[in-house]
Coordinates of C-alpha atoms and ligand atoms in Angstrom, one line a residue:
X204 CA -30.4 -10.2 -9.3
X205 CA -26.8 -10.6 -8.5
X206 CA -25.2 -8.0 -6.4
X207 CA -22.6 -7.6 -3.8
X208 CA -23.0 -5.4 -0.8
X209 CA -20.5 -3.2 1.0
X210 CA -20.8 -3.2 4.7
X211 CA -19.2 -0.5 6.7
X212 CA -17.7 -0.2 10.1
X213 CA -17.6 3.1 11.9
X214 CA -14.2 4.5 12.9
X215 CA -13.6 4.8 16.6
X216 CA -15.0 8.0 18.0
X217 CA -17.3 8.6 15.0
X218 CA -20.9 9.7 15.9
X219 CA -23.7 7.2 15.3
X220 CA -25.5 7.7 12.0
X221 CA -28.4 10.1 12.0
X222 CA -30.7 7.5 10.5
X223 CA -30.1 4.3 12.5
X224 CA -33.1 2.1 11.8
X225 CA -34.4 2.7 8.3
X226 CA -37.5 0.6 8.6
X227 CA -38.5 2.2 11.9
X228 CA -37.8 5.7 10.7
X229 CA -40.1 5.1 7.7
X230 CA -42.8 3.6 9.8
X231 CA -43.0 6.4 12.3
X232 CA -42.3 9.3 9.9
X233 CA -44.5 12.3 9.3
X234 CA -43.8 15.4 7.4
X235 CA -45.7 17.3 10.1
X236 CA -43.2 16.2 12.7
X237 CA -40.3 17.1 10.4
X238 CA -41.9 20.5 9.8
X239 CA -42.3 21.0 13.5
X240 CA -38.5 21.0 13.9
X241 CA -38.3 24.2 12.1
X242 CA -39.0 27.6 13.6
X243 CA -42.1 29.1 12.3
X244 CA -42.2 32.9 11.9
X245 CA -44.9 35.1 13.3
X246 CA -48.3 33.9 12.1
X247 CA -47.7 30.8 10.0
X248 CA -44.7 32.1 8.2
X249 CA -41.7 30.1 7.0
X250 CA -38.6 31.3 5.2
X251 CA -35.7 29.3 3.9
X252 CA -33.1 32.0 4.5
X253 CA -34.3 32.6 8.0
X254 CA -34.0 28.9 8.8
X255 CA -30.5 28.9 7.2
X256 CA -29.1 31.9 9.0
X257 CA -31.0 33.9 11.6
X258 CA -32.4 30.9 13.5
X259 CA -28.8 29.9 14.3
X260 CA -27.9 33.4 15.4
X261 CA -30.9 33.6 17.7
X262 CA -30.0 30.2 19.1
X263 CA -26.5 31.4 20.1
X264 CA -24.7 29.7 17.2
X265 CA -23.9 33.0 15.3
X266 CA -20.2 32.6 15.7
X267 CA -20.0 29.2 14.0
X268 CA -18.4 29.4 10.6
X269 CA -21.1 29.0 7.9
X270 CA -19.0 29.4 4.8
X271 CA -15.3 28.8 4.1
X272 CA -14.6 30.3 0.7
X273 CA -11.5 29.2 -1.2
X274 CA -10.6 31.6 -4.0
X275 CA -9.0 30.3 -7.2
X276 CA -5.9 32.4 -6.4
X277 CA -5.4 30.9 -3.0
X278 CA -7.5 33.2 -1.0
X279 CA -9.3 31.8 2.1
X280 CA -12.2 33.8 3.6
X281 CA -14.7 32.7 6.2
X282 CA -18.1 34.0 7.1
X283 CA -19.9 33.1 10.3
X284 CA -23.6 32.5 10.5
X285 CA -24.0 36.0 12.0
X286 CA -22.1 37.5 9.1
X287 CA -24.2 35.7 6.5
X288 CA -27.3 36.8 8.4
X289 CA -26.2 40.5 8.2
X290 CA -25.0 40.3 4.6
X291 CA -28.3 38.7 3.5
X292 CA -30.2 41.3 5.5
X293 CA -28.4 44.0 3.6
X294 CA -29.1 42.5 0.3
X295 CA -32.8 42.1 1.2
X296 CA -32.9 45.7 2.3
X297 CA -31.3 46.7 -1.0
X298 CA -33.9 44.7 -3.0
X299 CA -36.7 46.4 -1.0
X300 CA -35.2 49.8 -1.8
X301 CA -35.1 48.9 -5.5
X302 CA -38.8 48.0 -5.3
X303 CA -38.3 44.3 -5.5
X304 CA -40.6 42.2 -3.4
X305 CA -42.8 39.2 -3.1
X306 CA -42.6 36.8 -6.1
X307 CA -40.2 39.0 -8.1
X308 CA -37.4 37.0 -9.7
X309 CA -33.8 37.8 -8.9
X310 CA -31.3 35.9 -11.1
X311 CA -27.6 35.3 -10.4
X312 CA -25.1 34.6 -13.1
X313 CA -21.7 34.1 -11.4
X314 CA -19.2 31.5 -10.5
X315 CA -18.8 30.4 -6.9
X316 CA -18.2 33.8 -5.3
X317 CA -19.2 34.9 -1.8
X318 CA -21.6 37.5 -3.2
X319 CA -23.7 34.7 -4.7
X320 CA -24.5 33.3 -1.2
X321 CA -25.6 36.8 0.1
X322 CA -27.7 37.2 -3.0
X323 CA -29.5 33.9 -2.7
X324 CA -30.3 34.3 1.0
X325 CA -31.1 38.0 0.8
X326 CA -33.5 37.4 -2.1
X327 CA -35.3 34.8 -0.1
X328 CA -35.5 37.1 2.9
X329 CA -37.0 39.8 0.8
X330 CA -39.8 37.4 -0.3
X331 CA -38.4 37.4 -3.8
X332 CA -37.5 34.3 -5.9
X333 CA -33.9 33.2 -6.4
X334 CA -33.1 31.9 -9.8
X335 CA -29.6 30.7 -10.5
X336 CA -28.0 30.7 -14.0
X337 CA -24.9 28.6 -14.7
X338 CA -22.0 30.8 -15.4
X339 CA -20.7 28.6 -18.3
X340 CA -24.0 29.2 -20.2
X341 CA -23.5 31.2 -23.4
X342 CA -25.6 34.3 -24.3
X343 CA -28.5 32.3 -25.7
X344 CA -29.3 30.0 -22.7
X345 CA -28.8 33.1 -20.5
X346 CA -31.2 35.2 -22.5
X347 CA -33.9 32.4 -22.7
X348 CA -33.8 32.0 -18.9
X349 CA -33.7 35.7 -18.0
X350 CA -36.6 36.2 -20.4
X351 CA -38.7 33.3 -19.3
X352 CA -38.1 34.0 -15.6
X353 CA -39.1 37.7 -16.2
X354 CA -36.1 38.5 -14.0
X355 CA -36.1 42.0 -12.5
X356 CA -32.7 42.0 -11.0
X357 CA -29.5 40.2 -12.1
X358 CA -26.4 39.8 -10.0
X359 CA -23.4 39.1 -12.0
X360 CA -19.8 40.1 -12.7
X361 CA -18.6 42.7 -15.2
X362 CA -17.1 40.2 -17.6
X363 CA -20.1 37.9 -17.6
X364 CA -22.4 40.9 -18.1
X365 CA -20.4 42.2 -21.0
X366 CA -20.0 38.9 -22.7
X367 CA -23.5 37.5 -22.2
X368 CA -26.1 40.1 -21.3
X369 CA -25.4 43.6 -22.3
X370 CA -26.0 43.3 -26.0
X371 CA -29.4 41.6 -25.4
X372 CA -30.7 44.1 -22.8
X373 CA -33.3 45.4 -25.3
X374 CA -34.8 41.9 -25.4
X375 CA -35.2 41.9 -21.6
X376 CA -37.7 44.6 -20.8
X377 CA -38.4 43.2 -17.3
X378 CA -34.7 43.4 -16.2
X379 CA -34.6 46.7 -14.3
X380 CA -31.3 46.4 -12.5
X381 CA -28.0 44.6 -13.0
X382 CA -25.7 44.5 -10.0
X383 CA -22.1 43.9 -10.8
X384 CA -20.1 42.3 -8.0
X385 CA -16.9 43.8 -9.3
X386 CA -17.9 47.3 -10.5
X387 CA -17.5 50.5 -8.7
X388 CA -20.3 53.1 -8.2
X389 CA -22.9 53.6 -10.9
X390 CA -21.6 51.9 -14.0
X391 CA -24.2 53.0 -16.5
X392 CA -28.0 53.4 -16.4
X393 CA -29.6 50.1 -15.2
X394 CA -26.2 48.8 -14.1
X395 CA -24.9 49.4 -10.6
X396 CA -22.2 48.2 -8.2
X397 CA -23.4 45.5 -5.9
X398 CA -21.0 46.5 -3.2
X399 CA -21.5 50.2 -3.5
X400 CA -25.3 49.8 -3.0
X401 CA -24.9 47.2 -0.3
X402 CA -22.7 49.6 1.7
X403 CA -25.6 51.9 2.0
X404 CA -27.9 49.4 3.6
X405 CA -28.4 48.4 7.2
X406 CA -27.5 45.0 8.8
X407 CA -30.8 44.9 10.4
X408 CA -34.1 43.7 9.1
X409 CA -37.3 42.4 10.7
X410 CA -38.1 38.7 10.2
X411 CA -39.2 37.7 6.7
X412 CA -43.0 37.6 6.1
X413 CA -43.2 34.7 3.7
X414 CA -45.6 31.8 3.9
X415 CA -44.8 28.1 3.3
X416 CA -46.4 28.1 -0.1
X417 CA -44.8 31.3 -1.4
X418 CA -42.6 30.9 -4.3
X419 CA -38.9 30.8 -3.3
X420 CA -36.7 29.2 -5.9
X421 CA -36.9 28.9 -9.7
X422 CA -34.7 26.3 -11.3
X423 CA -34.6 25.9 -15.1
X424 CA -34.5 22.3 -16.5
X425 CA -34.7 20.9 -20.0
X426 CA -37.1 18.5 -21.7
X427 CA -37.0 17.0 -25.1
X428 CA -39.2 19.6 -26.7
X429 CA -39.7 23.3 -26.2
X430 CA -37.6 25.9 -24.3
X431 CA -36.3 25.1 -20.8
X432 CA -39.0 25.0 -18.1
X433 CA -38.7 26.9 -14.8
X434 CA -39.5 24.6 -11.9
X435 CA -41.1 26.5 -9.1
X436 CA -40.2 25.6 -5.5
X437 CA -41.7 27.2 -2.3
X438 CA -40.4 28.0 1.1
X439 CA -41.9 24.8 2.5
X440 CA -39.1 22.9 0.6
X441 CA -36.8 23.7 3.4
X442 CA -38.5 21.0 5.4
X443 CA -37.2 18.5 2.9
X444 CA -33.8 20.2 2.6
X445 CA -33.2 19.9 6.3
X446 CA -34.5 16.4 6.6
X447 CA -32.6 15.0 3.6
X448 CA -29.4 16.7 4.7
X449 CA -29.6 15.0 8.0
X450 CA -30.8 11.6 6.9
X451 CA -29.3 11.1 3.5
X452 CA -26.1 13.1 3.9
X453 CA -25.7 12.4 7.6
X454 CA -25.1 16.1 8.3
X455 CA -24.9 17.4 11.8
X456 CA -24.2 20.8 13.3
X457 CA -20.6 22.1 12.8
X458 CA -19.8 19.4 10.3
X459 CA -17.3 20.5 7.7
X460 CA -19.3 19.8 4.5
X461 CA -18.3 20.2 0.9
X462 CA -20.7 20.0 -2.0
X463 CA -18.8 20.3 -5.3
X464 CA -21.9 21.2 -7.4
X465 CA -22.1 24.6 -8.9
X466 CA -24.9 26.8 -7.5
X467 CA -25.9 27.6 -11.0
X468 CA -27.9 24.3 -10.8
X469 CA -30.3 22.9 -8.3
X470 CA -27.8 20.6 -6.5
X471 CA -25.6 23.6 -5.8
X472 CA -28.6 25.4 -4.2
X473 CA -30.4 22.7 -2.4
X474 CA -27.2 21.0 -1.1
X475 CA -24.6 23.7 -1.8
X476 CA -26.5 26.4 0.2
X477 CA -29.7 25.4 1.9
X478 CA -29.3 21.9 3.4
X479 CA -25.9 22.5 5.0
X480 CA -26.9 25.9 6.5
X481 CA -30.2 24.7 7.7
X482 CA -28.4 21.9 9.5
X483 CA -25.9 24.3 11.0
X484 CA -22.9 22.9 9.2
X485 CA -19.8 24.7 7.9
X486 CA -19.8 24.6 4.1
X487 CA -16.7 24.7 2.0
X488 CA -17.0 26.5 -1.3
X489 CA -14.2 26.2 -3.9
X490 CA -14.1 28.8 -6.6
X491 CA -11.7 26.9 -8.8
X492 CA -12.5 24.2 -11.3
X493 CA -11.7 20.5 -10.9
X494 CA -8.2 19.7 -10.1
X495 CA -7.4 16.3 -8.4
X496 CA -4.5 17.6 -6.3
X497 CA -6.3 20.7 -5.2
X498 CA -9.3 18.6 -4.3
X499 CA -7.4 16.2 -2.1
X500 CA -5.7 19.2 -0.5
X501 CA -9.0 20.7 0.3
X502 CA -10.4 17.5 1.8
X503 CA -7.3 17.2 4.0
X504 CA -6.7 20.8 5.0
X505 CA -10.3 21.8 5.7
X506 CA -10.9 18.4 7.4
X507 CA -14.0 17.8 5.4
X508 CA -16.4 15.4 7.2
X509 CA -19.1 15.0 4.6
X510 CA -18.6 15.2 0.9
X511 CA -21.2 15.4 -1.8
X512 CA -19.9 15.1 -5.3
X513 CA -20.8 13.6 -8.7
X514 CA -19.8 10.7 -10.9
X515 CA -18.0 12.9 -13.5
X516 CA -15.7 14.2 -10.7
X517 CA -15.2 10.7 -9.3
X518 CA -14.2 9.4 -12.8
X519 CA -11.7 12.2 -13.1
X520 CA -10.3 11.4 -9.6
X521 CA -10.0 7.8 -10.7
X522 CA -8.2 8.9 -13.8
X523 CA -5.7 11.0 -11.7
X524 CA -4.8 7.7 -10.0
X525 CA -4.7 6.6 -6.4
X526 CA -1.2 8.0 -6.1
X527 CA -2.6 11.5 -6.1
X528 CA -4.5 10.7 -2.9
X529 CA -1.7 8.8 -1.2
X530 CA 0.0 11.5 0.8
X531 CA -3.2 13.2 2.0
X532 CA -4.7 12.6 5.4
X533 CA -8.4 12.1 4.6
X534 CA -9.2 10.7 8.0
X535 CA -11.7 13.4 8.8
X536 CA -14.1 12.1 6.1
X537 CA -17.0 10.4 7.6
X538 CA -19.4 10.2 4.7
X539 CA -19.2 10.5 0.9
X540 CA -22.1 10.7 -1.5
X541 CA -22.7 11.1 -5.2
X542 CA -25.5 12.4 -7.4
X543 CA -26.6 13.4 -10.9
X544 CA -25.6 10.5 -13.1
X545 CA -25.3 6.8 -12.8
X546 CA -22.6 5.9 -10.3
X547 CA -21.1 2.6 -11.3
X548 CA -19.9 0.0 -8.8
X549 CA -16.3 0.7 -9.7
X550 CA -16.8 4.3 -8.4
X551 CA -18.3 3.1 -5.2
X552 CA -15.5 0.7 -4.5
X553 CA -12.8 3.1 -5.6
X554 CA -14.1 5.5 -2.9
X555 CA -13.8 2.8 -0.3
X556 CA -10.3 1.8 -1.4
X557 CA -8.8 5.2 -2.0
X558 CA -10.7 7.6 0.3
X559 CA -11.6 4.9 2.9
X560 CA -15.2 5.9 2.3
X561 CA -17.4 4.3 -0.3
X562 CA -19.6 6.7 -2.3
X563 CA -23.3 6.5 -1.4
X564 CA -25.4 7.1 -4.5
X565 CA -28.4 9.4 -4.2
X566 CA -31.1 10.2 -6.7
X567 CA -33.3 13.2 -7.3
X568 CA -34.2 15.8 -9.9
X569 CA -34.8 19.5 -10.3
X570 CA -38.5 18.8 -9.9
X571 CA -38.2 16.9 -6.7
X572 CA -36.1 19.7 -5.1
X573 CA -34.4 17.3 -2.7
X574 CA -33.0 13.8 -2.4
X575 CA -35.7 11.2 -2.8
X576 CA -33.7 7.9 -3.0
X577 CA -30.4 7.2 -1.2
X578 CA -28.0 4.8 0.2
X579 CA -27.8 5.5 3.9
X580 CA -24.8 5.6 6.2
X581 CA -26.3 3.0 8.5
X582 CA -27.0 0.5 5.7
X583 CA -24.9 -1.8 3.5
X584 CA -24.4 -0.3 0.0
X585 CA -25.5 -2.1 -3.0
X586 CA -23.0 -0.8 -5.5
X587 CA -24.7 0.3 -8.7
X588 CA -28.1 0.9 -6.9
X589 CA -29.4 4.4 -6.2
X590 CA -30.7 3.1 -2.9
X591 CA -34.1 3.4 -1.1
X592 CA -36.6 6.2 -0.7
X593 CA -36.3 8.7 2.1
X594 CA -38.7 8.3 5.0
X595 CA -41.8 10.2 3.9
X596 CA -41.2 9.4 0.2
X597 CA -43.0 6.6 -1.6
X598 CA -41.4 5.5 -4.9
X599 CA -42.5 2.9 -7.4
X600 CA -41.9 1.6 -10.9
X601 CA -44.9 2.1 -13.0
X602 CA -46.1 1.9 -16.6
X603 CA -48.4 4.6 -18.0
X604 CA -51.7 3.4 -19.3
X605 CA -53.2 4.8 -22.5
X606 CA -56.3 6.0 -20.5
X607 CA -54.0 8.3 -18.4
X608 CA -53.8 6.0 -15.4
X609 CA -50.8 4.0 -14.2
X610 CA -50.0 0.3 -13.4
X611 CA -47.5 -0.5 -10.8
X612 CA -44.9 -3.1 -12.0
X613 CA -43.4 -6.0 -10.1
X614 CA -39.8 -6.2 -8.8
X615 CA -37.3 -6.6 -11.6
X616 CA -39.6 -5.2 -14.2
X617 CA -38.3 -2.1 -16.0
X618 CA -40.6 0.9 -16.1
X619 CA -40.8 4.6 -15.2
X620 CA -39.7 5.7 -11.7
X621 CA -42.6 7.5 -10.0
X622 CA -43.1 9.2 -6.6
X623 CA -46.3 9.7 -4.8
X624 CA -47.0 13.4 -4.9
X625 CA -47.0 15.5 -1.7
X626 CA -43.5 15.9 -0.3
X627 CA -42.6 19.5 0.7
X628 CA -39.9 20.2 -1.9
X629 CA -42.0 18.9 -4.8
X630 CA -42.1 21.5 -7.5
X631 CA -45.4 23.5 -7.5
X632 CA -45.4 24.2 -11.2
X633 CA -43.5 25.1 -14.3
X634 CA -43.5 28.9 -14.6
X635 CA -46.3 30.0 -17.0
X636 CA -46.8 26.4 -18.2
X637 CA -49.6 24.8 -16.3
X638 CA -50.3 22.2 -19.0
X639 CA -46.8 20.8 -18.9
X640 CA -46.9 20.6 -15.1
X641 CA -50.2 18.7 -15.3
X642 CA -48.7 16.1 -17.7
X643 CA -46.0 15.2 -15.1
X644 CA -48.7 13.6 -12.8
X645 CA -51.0 10.6 -13.1
X646 CA -53.3 9.1 -10.4
X647 CA -51.6 11.2 -7.7
X648 CA -48.0 10.1 -8.7
X649 CA -45.3 12.3 -10.1
X650 CA -43.7 10.6 -13.2
X651 CA -40.0 11.3 -13.3
X652 CA -39.1 10.4 -16.9
X653 CA -36.4 8.1 -15.7
X654 CA -36.5 4.4 -16.4
X655 CA -35.5 2.1 -13.5
X656 CA -36.2 -1.2 -11.8
X657 CA -36.7 -2.1 -8.1
X658 CA -35.4 -5.3 -6.6
X659 CA -37.2 -7.5 -4.1
X660 CA -35.5 -5.7 -1.2
X661 CA -36.8 -2.3 -2.3
X662 CA -33.5 -0.9 -3.8
X663 CA -33.9 1.1 -7.0
X664 CA -31.6 0.7 -10.0
X665 CA -31.3 3.3 -12.7
X666 CA -31.7 2.2 -16.3
X667 CA -31.9 5.5 -18.4
X668 CA -34.1 8.3 -19.5
X669 CA -37.4 7.9 -21.3
X670 CA -36.8 11.1 -23.2
X671 CA -34.0 12.7 -25.2
X672 CA -32.5 14.8 -22.4
X673 CA -28.9 14.0 -21.7
X674 CA -26.3 14.5 -18.9
X675 CA -22.9 15.9 -19.8
X676 CA -20.5 16.3 -16.9
X677 CA -23.6 15.9 -14.7
X678 CA -25.4 18.9 -16.4
X679 CA -28.7 18.4 -18.1
X680 CA -28.9 19.4 -21.7
X681 CA -32.1 19.2 -23.8
X682 CA -32.0 18.9 -27.6
X683 CA -34.2 22.0 -28.1
X684 CA -31.6 24.7 -27.3
X685 CA -28.7 23.0 -29.1
X686 CA -30.7 22.2 -32.3
X687 CA -32.3 25.6 -32.4
X688 CA -29.0 27.4 -32.3
X689 CA -27.5 25.2 -35.0
X690 CA -30.5 25.9 -37.2
X691 CA -29.9 29.6 -37.0
X692 CA -26.8 29.1 -39.1
X693 CA -27.3 29.8 -42.8
X694 CA -25.9 26.5 -43.9
X695 CA -28.0 24.3 -41.7
X696 CA -31.3 22.8 -42.9
X697 CA -31.8 20.4 -39.9
X698 CA -30.0 19.4 -36.8
X699 CA -30.4 16.6 -34.2
X700 CA -28.6 16.2 -30.9
X701 CA -27.7 13.1 -28.9
X702 CA -25.6 12.2 -26.0
X703 CA -22.5 10.2 -27.1
X704 CA -21.0 8.0 -24.4
X705 CA -17.8 9.4 -22.9
X706 CA -15.4 7.9 -20.4
X707 CA -15.3 11.1 -18.3
X708 CA -18.3 13.3 -19.0
X709 CA -20.7 10.4 -19.0
X710 CA -22.0 11.7 -22.3
X711 CA -20.9 14.5 -24.6
X712 CA -23.2 16.5 -26.8
X713 CA -23.0 15.4 -30.4
X714 CA -24.9 17.1 -33.2
X715 CA -26.0 15.7 -36.6
X716 CA -26.5 18.3 -39.2
X717 CA -28.1 18.2 -42.7
X718 CA -27.0 21.1 -44.9
X719 CA -29.1 23.3 -47.1
X720 CA -28.8 22.9 -50.9
X721 CA -25.7 24.7 -52.1
X722 CA -23.6 23.9 -49.1
X723 CA -21.0 21.1 -49.0
X724 CA -19.8 19.3 -46.0
X725 CA -16.2 20.1 -45.1
X726 CA -13.9 20.1 -42.2
X727 CA -13.9 23.9 -42.3
X728 CA -17.7 24.1 -42.2
X729 CA -17.8 21.6 -39.3
X730 CA -15.4 23.8 -37.3
X731 CA -17.3 26.9 -38.2
X732 CA -20.6 25.3 -36.9
X733 CA -19.0 24.1 -33.7
X734 CA -17.5 27.5 -33.1
X735 CA -20.9 29.2 -34.0
X736 CA -22.7 27.0 -31.5
X737 CA -20.1 27.4 -28.8
X738 CA -20.2 31.2 -29.0
X739 CA -23.9 31.2 -28.5
X740 CA -24.5 28.3 -26.2
X741 CA -21.3 28.4 -24.1
X742 CA -19.0 25.4 -23.3
X743 CA -21.5 23.8 -20.9
X744 CA -24.1 23.2 -23.7
X745 CA -22.4 23.4 -27.1
X746 CA -21.8 20.2 -29.1
X747 CA -18.3 18.8 -28.9
X748 CA -18.8 16.7 -32.0
X749 CA -20.6 17.4 -35.2
X750 CA -21.3 15.0 -38.1
X751 CA -22.9 15.8 -41.4
X752 CA -25.7 13.6 -42.7
X753 CA -27.8 13.7 -45.9
X754 CA -31.0 14.0 -43.9
X755 CA -32.2 13.2 -40.3
X756 CA -34.5 10.3 -39.6
X757 CA -38.0 11.4 -38.7
X758 CA -41.3 10.0 -37.6
X759 CA -44.3 10.4 -39.9
X760 CA -45.3 13.4 -37.9
X761 CA -42.0 15.0 -38.6
X762 CA -40.2 14.5 -35.2
X763 CA -36.5 13.8 -35.3
X764 CA -35.9 10.2 -34.2
X765 CA -32.9 10.7 -32.1
X766 CA -32.8 7.1 -31.0
X767 CA -31.8 6.2 -34.6
X768 CA -29.0 8.7 -34.5
X769 CA -27.9 7.1 -31.2
X770 CA -28.1 3.6 -32.8
X771 CA -26.0 4.8 -35.7
X772 CA -23.5 6.4 -33.3
X773 CA -23.2 3.2 -31.2
X774 CA -22.9 1.1 -34.4
X775 CA -26.2 -0.8 -33.6
X776 CA -28.3 -1.9 -36.5
X777 CA -31.4 0.3 -36.6
X778 CA -33.6 -2.7 -36.0
X779 CA -31.8 -3.7 -32.8
X780 CA -32.8 -1.0 -30.4
X781 CA -33.1 -3.2 -27.3
X782 CA -30.5 -1.2 -25.4
X783 CA -32.0 2.1 -26.3
X784 CA -34.7 4.1 -24.6
X785 CA -38.3 4.4 -25.8
X786 CA -39.2 6.3 -28.9
X787 CA -42.1 8.2 -27.4
X788 CA -41.3 10.6 -24.7
X789 CA -43.6 12.0 -22.0
X790 CA -43.6 15.3 -23.8
X791 CA -44.5 13.9 -27.2
Ligands
LIG1533 C1 -31.8 13.6 -13.6 C2 -32.1 14.8 -12.9 C3 -29.1 15.3 -9.6 C4 -30.2 16.0 -8.9 C5 -30.2 17.4 -9.3 C6 -30.1 17.6 -10.8 C7 -30.3 11.8 -13.4 C8 -29.8 12.0 -11.0 C9 -29.0 10.1 -10.6 C10 -28.4 8.9 -10.1 C11 -28.5 8.0 -12.2 C12 -29.3 10.1 -11.9 C13 -31.7 11.3 -13.7 C14 -32.6 12.4 -13.2 N1 -29.8 11.4 -12.1 N2 -29.3 11.2 -10.0 N3 -28.1 8.7 -8.8 N4 -28.2 7.9 -11.0 N5 -29.1 9.1 -12.8 O1 -31.3 17.3 -11.3 O2 -30.6 18.2 -13.5 O3 -33.0 17.7 -12.9 O4 -31.3 15.9 -13.3 O5 -30.4 13.2 -13.4 O6 -31.8 11.1 -15.1 O7 -33.8 12.4 -13.9 P1 -31.6 17.4 -12.8

């Protein structure tokens, strides 16, 4: 294989990398030792939010800033570790008063507002389960997730509640309380003011009583078939959050750290809340949406040391041009990393040339809970490669055998990326779907559904997905939700969704629709269907393009062959599918 490597030289005065000798760290690693760095609660307890806040306060670091919040209208608010500890205590006390406790799900549907952080941490302290929902989801994805999670409490804003939840409340019998972050007093039965209720609570609370294997986080993710699945994570995951923050992101106490991912998704929770706080860093949260000039100003003014972002954002920065970066002093930046989609070599090199920091690609999934494969600060980068497994993580390229076993493949051979089961942040199940969980494992390995290769030096290279899930602007979208909503329209007989390559979003959602007899394809109908889907699914999930077809290609058993739709889109002859992924998915 032909690759170039980027070697790096530390700037004068920069601290040495946290991971200095990769091979030695792997050889001597044990999860037990990593676990021992955390503070166990009375008995054998462990709690993510305690590790993230109170532990620092008790160690005398309570006055360090934990959160710098930048509002979209120019506000700047800071919260120390002690303040976050008190706020989350209050929220935990409030939950307890509402009768919410161990294992109950608390959902948040909000943008990047300070209340979200108090909610996440307070929920964990109360022993309940935090489940984030992306605020750009429409009513349909929100309802499915609230319903499947059996959420008892929802924290949201007035506008989001009115647009996405209120009219569906009858379909959500488990949802006892909605707390509005911008409502005053009692709003209506079952809807209260977050702040009014919080004001009645005490700052104090005895240490949480959770155990390492208690459910802590629930993250929804999509597959090819069926509704989204809720991946269960437990408090023990914090062992991996802390370790990967330190080794893969090079985080150290009092670093200024910025993760641009939204906390409506797993990255924004694992690395936008837990990993930075557990490592004692100061995290920057920007409420506003992407804007190149604003982003450079934040990197400069907040003197960000460690930056974790995504290829979609990097592509947009590249589009804005090097000129936009020119007058900004980015000298504080010590480490830049990327996740979520393929990061091409151009992106890595652009970081080096424009930010003076190459982007270090990292790979993981909702199911893995934490970074599993990374390019490390101490090592040369192979641009285009996802890097090497974390100490404590064993990764391999495998092929599934028909008998249910697996074969390990040789370097250079393309196969499915698998991880040996057993790291602390590995998901412990899909909520109420034991069968689907079981199917993710073979011979003691977790099968990721990603296709990749490994080179002779152990670096992993991403190839594609083995199923029909796509990434649009870094967000995962499965065909099920999109196709189902389109089929609810009276004119639609069948619908199929694919990811269409896009210069900025990576892929955009494109739908193919066959109409029912009596309906004719027209521009007006296309617009109507796109609008229909957008109203229900929201801008994060809805198709951006829609094409009418006479009928959809299907297998003999009636499954839509989306790879043929992709071939058609890419202008490939249907016979030449060499660049496309497999037909059969792990869920088929
Ligand atoms: C899927 C997981 C991103 C972690 C949290 C979101 C794709 C992830 C990379 C990468 C190419 C990547 C994979 C993976 N992906 N990182 N560095 N290069 N593809 O997790 O939403 O469950 O997405 O994102 O296909 O399976 P997620």
